[in-house]
């Protein structure tokens, strides 16, 4: 579990070879290779592009056999690589990007988080008809923002096949933080299975990929810790809901190879630094279904951007990055040694791994996977006061691996009764914290397409993500995010809207307000020019990274004029949160869960701004 | 002042705003122009063929090969179901098609389908080979505490009414080793002599199967089963000189695709 064997010599030779061929311009014709920005440890990614502003960019979409962790799979490549090439634009330029579709099937490219005219947003059936096989579509849009973003297919399940890449926009004005070099760290999940087969399996048996379910052995272990009565009571509560507390990820390391910049853990993507340098890491979660917990043991990370927007710097030891989010962090390695960049899948069924090192070929110990977390009664939106005293069952934390959960001795802090009041002491890293109740569910249970409702809805913006409740070090939470710019739109909300995130895990149906996309009559209407407050309630027991195209969502996390702007917001189980939207972008826009298979199974809407 | 400027700006842009591709409001989910593709495919057709039991029964009396198959094809709300269950005796060339049901099913509650359709039943072997058609209505789904339940009411062409109930449960010993207890019972509202069925509760069958999921889709198993005929059915069996109770050892394979 400590480190991976690395074929140093062959890697070093390969690098020299690649440097040679990239210099000779042969790169695009070779397959199985990484994009230049990911491959080159000295960092072609550092610094703005050589491209003149406004100069057109060409992207070629092709099928190719590529190696992932030593095994070949059929991937969709952009200019020959997975991920696709790093696109580097400049704020203020007019971008022209020609996408040549040589896939033999329809495709598209969506610019994730970029404010573009809606016809250029790249969602087939919403903003345009798509790019037909063999055709070229030219995207043209003014670049009105800066920061770290990405792009990906919005057609079918193509994103699972490698159709994604990083997009960086250099700002017109200098950024208010210093760094000496930078790397894109693009996380993703790769499967050698056909994604439609994966989907078909989930439709037949939604727990297909979960090999961390609770067993008879877990029952006896819990019984010896909590006693028979409580354990039985807890199991009955879950059984009554017909849900599994182990349902952390629908698709897991059973089929996924987790990639860092297109490289499997054993292939060890490496970013070089000179000791004492500040290194900016542009973390992008381009996975289709996998949240990652990212940490660099021995190096604190200073978060300076979230979803491409500057935030007041905040130092942390670990962050959970939801699917489709980006975080920019600056690290300051002073020692002449290697550091492991560890991206653990949230369900702990696997990990992505890279290395920051002073010299190529160096490695640092790779941490082991921590014990898988469990969903809790809070995630279920259960009414704790009605449950009576169920010590030890309310927090997955009670079953956490760290040993910090000493739930026999501190009933005042650990019982459901205390949490029901929403005012228990929170000691980060020690005691699980749950936000206060902020709402209750109405009588509508959203029909047969939805299996549960969040009876008790909580403000969970200050909570660490699933599995990070008791890790014993600092963890980034949404309430840590404060926008840097003083450009808050002061208008009060003209209108309020509430949407519930719903689903039926048994059927693998996903929806809003119990209705799949195909079941609604028409788009959600936003009024052009209005200031809208959108409240989201997650009735399911999973996180959903909700993404709005074309406009920012300003997350009401209690920081007044400093609330952060985001394009993707992870809504926790049984959470109630709200965002403010300045409805300033006419057109039809996609609004959806960014878990690819959730989106494709109905958790999708079109928003029409007019 | 600032607000006014903004209002003017909004008003101007609203006036200047054209809808080149936005076009007419349509009543499709996307509101997009006709001819455009759907942005997602959330109403595709899926299917399952689950051979829940394909097994050999060994007992003191007669050995048998048994099957129990459940399959569906369709969308999330509407599905076509086919279920069949039966056995072939390895000696004596007898057997029974206990049921072959073709049903339409509709999702009526988060965990439940309501099924209606028709079925066919037949016994063969030495002597007469009775068979009949019947109408069937049932519910199938997941009960609280994870019991997989299948309950049916059957009305035969001769007007005989019967009911049956199956419940099974997966107990995970490990991630791949699963113990599945199973309970079945049936009840007839009147005697159906050619099937050897008496009035009232006529049989109960308890089984336990221990399977190992080499893959999710493929799991060999071993198990035991205990059958007991009840009431009038037991009396009919005694008249025929048959045992009313038997115990069998099972080996089989569970598979699906
Ligand atoms: Cu989702």
Tab-separated table of N, CA, C and O in Angstrom, chain A residues 44-88:
chain	number	residue	atom	x	y	z
A	44	UNK	N	4.685	22.700	-19.921
A	44	UNK	CA	4.261	23.581	-20.995
A	44	UNK	C	3.036	24.356	-20.564
A	44	UNK	O	2.676	25.357	-21.147
A	45	UNK	N	2.395	23.848	-19.512
A	45	UNK	CA	1.183	24.507	-19.045
A	45	UNK	C	1.489	25.787	-18.301
A	45	UNK	O	0.601	26.539	-17.982
A	46	UNK	N	2.737	26.015	-17.991
A	46	UNK	CA	3.045	27.215	-17.218
A	46	UNK	C	3.141	28.409	-18.142
A	46	UNK	O	3.989	28.472	-19.010
A	47	UNK	N	2.269	29.344	-17.908
A	47	UNK	CA	2.334	30.577	-18.675
A	47	UNK	C	1.385	30.557	-19.853
A	47	UNK	O	0.953	29.512	-20.313
A	48	UNK	N	1.041	31.753	-20.299
A	48	UNK	CA	0.054	31.920	-21.348
A	48	UNK	C	0.487	31.265	-22.653
A	48	UNK	O	1.657	30.977	-22.878
A	49	UNK	N	-0.483	31.038	-23.505
A	49	UNK	CA	-0.225	30.382	-24.767
A	49	UNK	C	0.556	31.286	-25.703
A	49	UNK	O	0.508	32.506	-25.604
A	50	UNK	N	1.252	30.625	-26.619
A	50	UNK	CA	1.990	31.376	-27.615
A	50	UNK	C	1.054	31.903	-28.705
A	50	UNK	O	1.423	32.773	-29.480
A	51	UNK	N	-0.130	31.358	-28.716
A	51	UNK	CA	-1.111	31.704	-29.732
A	51	UNK	C	-1.463	33.200	-29.662
A	51	UNK	O	-1.658	33.750	-28.579
A	52	UNK	N	-1.586	33.809	-30.802
A	52	UNK	CA	-1.995	35.222	-30.838
A	52	UNK	C	-3.472	35.314	-30.478
A	52	UNK	O	-4.237	34.415	-30.802
A	53	UNK	N	-3.882	36.399	-29.798
A	53	UNK	CA	-5.295	36.532	-29.441
A	53	UNK	C	-6.182	36.449	-30.680
A	53	UNK	O	-5.867	37.035	-31.705
A	54	UNK	N	-7.263	35.673	-30.563
A	54	UNK	CA	-8.216	35.583	-31.667
A	54	UNK	C	-7.847	34.556	-32.722
A	54	UNK	O	-8.668	34.225	-33.578
A	55	UNK	N	-6.630	34.041	-32.664
A	55	UNK	CA	-6.213	33.033	-33.642
A	55	UNK	C	-7.062	31.771	-33.464
A	55	UNK	O	-7.227	31.296	-32.345
A	56	UNK	N	-7.591	31.226	-34.540
A	56	UNK	CA	-8.497	30.078	-34.400
A	56	UNK	C	-7.794	28.856	-33.828
A	56	UNK	O	-6.596	28.663	-34.018
A	57	UNK	N	-8.574	28.052	-33.127
A	57	UNK	CA	-8.084	26.795	-32.579
A	57	UNK	C	-8.844	25.674	-33.270
A	57	UNK	O	-10.056	25.788	-33.486
A	58	UNK	N	-8.148	24.611	-33.603
A	58	UNK	CA	-8.804	23.459	-34.217
A	58	UNK	C	-8.797	22.276	-33.269
A	58	UNK	O	-7.775	21.946	-32.678
A	59	UNK	N	-9.957	21.662	-33.132
A	59	UNK	CA	-10.071	20.443	-32.321
A	59	UNK	C	-10.594	19.330	-33.222
A	59	UNK	O	-11.633	19.487	-33.867
A	60	UNK	N	-9.875	18.221	-33.223
A	60	UNK	CA	-10.292	17.072	-34.030
A	60	UNK	C	-10.771	15.959	-33.098
A	60	UNK	O	-10.032	15.518	-32.204
A	61	UNK	N	-12.002	15.536	-33.317
A	61	UNK	CA	-12.578	14.450	-32.515
A	61	UNK	C	-12.410	13.139	-33.257
A	61	UNK	O	-12.878	13.000	-34.389
A	62	UNK	N	-11.744	12.191	-32.601
A	62	UNK	CA	-11.516	10.895	-33.246
A	62	UNK	C	-11.593	9.762	-32.240
A	62	UNK	O	-11.332	9.958	-31.054
A	63	UNK	N	-11.908	8.590	-32.743
A	63	UNK	CA	-11.783	7.369	-31.948
A	63	UNK	C	-10.341	6.883	-32.030
A	63	UNK	O	-9.764	6.851	-33.108
A	64	UNK	N	-9.790	6.475	-30.883
A	64	UNK	CA	-8.434	5.935	-30.904
A	64	UNK	C	-8.262	4.922	-29.785
A	64	UNK	O	-8.927	4.996	-28.754
A	65	UNK	N	-7.354	3.981	-29.994
A	65	UNK	CA	-6.986	3.053	-28.924
A	65	UNK	C	-5.903	3.702	-28.073
A	65	UNK	O	-4.847	4.057	-28.593
A	66	UNK	N	-6.183	3.863	-26.798
A	66	UNK	CA	-5.203	4.464	-25.898
A	66	UNK	C	-4.950	3.519	-24.733
A	66	UNK	O	-5.801	2.699	-24.387
A	67	UNK	N	-3.800	3.685	-24.108
A	67	UNK	CA	-3.475	2.857	-22.939
A	67	UNK	C	-3.824	3.616	-21.663
A	67	UNK	O	-3.527	4.801	-21.524
A	68	UNK	N	-4.512	2.920	-20.769
A	68	UNK	CA	-4.793	3.471	-19.435
A	68	UNK	C	-4.316	2.439	-18.422
A	68	UNK	O	-4.884	1.353	-18.338
A	69	UNK	N	-3.275	2.778	-17.704
A	69	UNK	CA	-2.749	1.831	-16.730
A	69	UNK	C	-2.282	0.537	-17.381
A	69	UNK	O	-2.458	-0.532	-16.836
A	70	UNK	N	-1.707	0.643	-18.563
A	70	UNK	CA	-1.123	-0.527	-19.193
A	70	UNK	C	-2.099	-1.371	-19.994
A	70	UNK	O	-1.715	-2.361	-20.596
A	71	UNK	N	-3.371	-0.982	-20.021
A	71	UNK	CA	-4.352	-1.745	-20.790
A	71	UNK	C	-4.973	-0.816	-21.817
A	71	UNK	O	-5.218	0.351	-21.534
A	72	UNK	N	-5.192	-1.339	-22.995
A	72	UNK	CA	-5.693	-0.465	-24.055
A	72	UNK	C	-7.209	-0.434	-24.089
A	72	UNK	O	-7.871	-1.449	-23.892
A	73	UNK	N	-7.719	0.748	-24.334
A	73	UNK	CA	-9.168	0.910	-24.445
A	73	UNK	C	-9.479	1.851	-25.591
A	73	UNK	O	-8.626	2.630	-26.026
A	74	UNK	N	-10.702	1.788	-26.052
A	74	UNK	CA	-11.129	2.627	-27.168
A	74	UNK	C	-11.683	3.928	-26.597
A	74	UNK	O	-12.648	3.908	-25.825
A	75	UNK	N	-11.057	5.015	-26.984
A	75	UNK	CA	-11.413	6.310	-26.395
A	75	UNK	C	-11.765	7.313	-27.481
A	75	UNK	O	-11.369	7.172	-28.635
A	76	UNK	N	-12.521	8.327	-27.067
A	76	UNK	CA	-12.718	9.494	-27.924
A	76	UNK	C	-11.613	10.485	-27.578
A	76	UNK	O	-11.481	10.884	-26.418
A	77	UNK	N	-10.844	10.835	-28.560
A	77	UNK	CA	-9.732	11.752	-28.306
A	77	UNK	C	-10.020	13.111	-28.933
A	77	UNK	O	-10.796	13.230	-29.880
A	78	UNK	N	-9.395	14.126	-28.361
A	78	UNK	CA	-9.394	15.453	-28.950
A	78	UNK	C	-7.950	15.738	-29.336
A	78	UNK	O	-7.061	15.712	-28.474
A	79	UNK	N	-7.721	15.932	-30.612
A	79	UNK	CA	-6.375	16.102	-31.143
A	79	UNK	C	-5.451	14.965	-30.682
A	79	UNK	O	-4.288	15.175	-30.371
A	80	UNK	N	-6.011	13.786	-30.564
A	80	UNK	CA	-5.194	12.592	-30.334
A	80	UNK	C	-4.981	12.211	-28.893
A	80	UNK	O	-4.252	11.256	-28.622
A	81	UNK	N	-5.556	12.944	-27.946
A	81	UNK	CA	-5.229	12.655	-26.557
A	81	UNK	C	-6.472	12.629	-25.658
A	81	UNK	O	-7.520	13.144	-25.997
A	82	UNK	N	-6.303	12.021	-24.494
A	82	UNK	CA	-7.262	12.080	-23.384
A	82	UNK	C	-6.473	12.456	-22.129
A	82	UNK	O	-5.532	11.757	-21.789
A	83	UNK	N	-6.796	13.527	-21.445
A	83	UNK	CA	-7.762	14.552	-21.846
A	83	UNK	C	-7.322	15.265	-23.119
A	83	UNK	O	-6.180	15.118	-23.560
A	84	UNK	N	-8.234	16.046	-23.669
A	84	UNK	CA	-7.906	16.823	-24.855
A	84	UNK	C	-6.889	17.908	-24.545
A	84	UNK	O	-6.454	18.071	-23.407
A	85	UNK	N	-6.479	18.646	-25.556
A	85	UNK	CA	-5.446	19.663	-25.360
A	85	UNK	C	-5.903	20.768	-24.404
A	85	UNK	O	-7.093	21.040	-24.283
A	86	UNK	N	-4.939	21.352	-23.744
A	86	UNK	CA	-5.214	22.509	-22.904
A	86	UNK	C	-5.511	23.700	-23.809
A	86	UNK	O	-4.656	24.114	-24.600
A	87	UNK	N	-6.710	24.227	-23.689
A	87	UNK	CA	-7.040	25.440	-24.440
A	87	UNK	C	-6.754	26.627	-23.527
A	87	UNK	O	-7.222	26.669	-22.392
A	88	UNK	N	-5.981	27.548	-24.056
A	88	UNK	CA	-5.589	28.694	-23.239
A	88	UNK	C	-6.059	29.962	-23.931
A	88	UNK	O	-5.521	30.355	-24.970
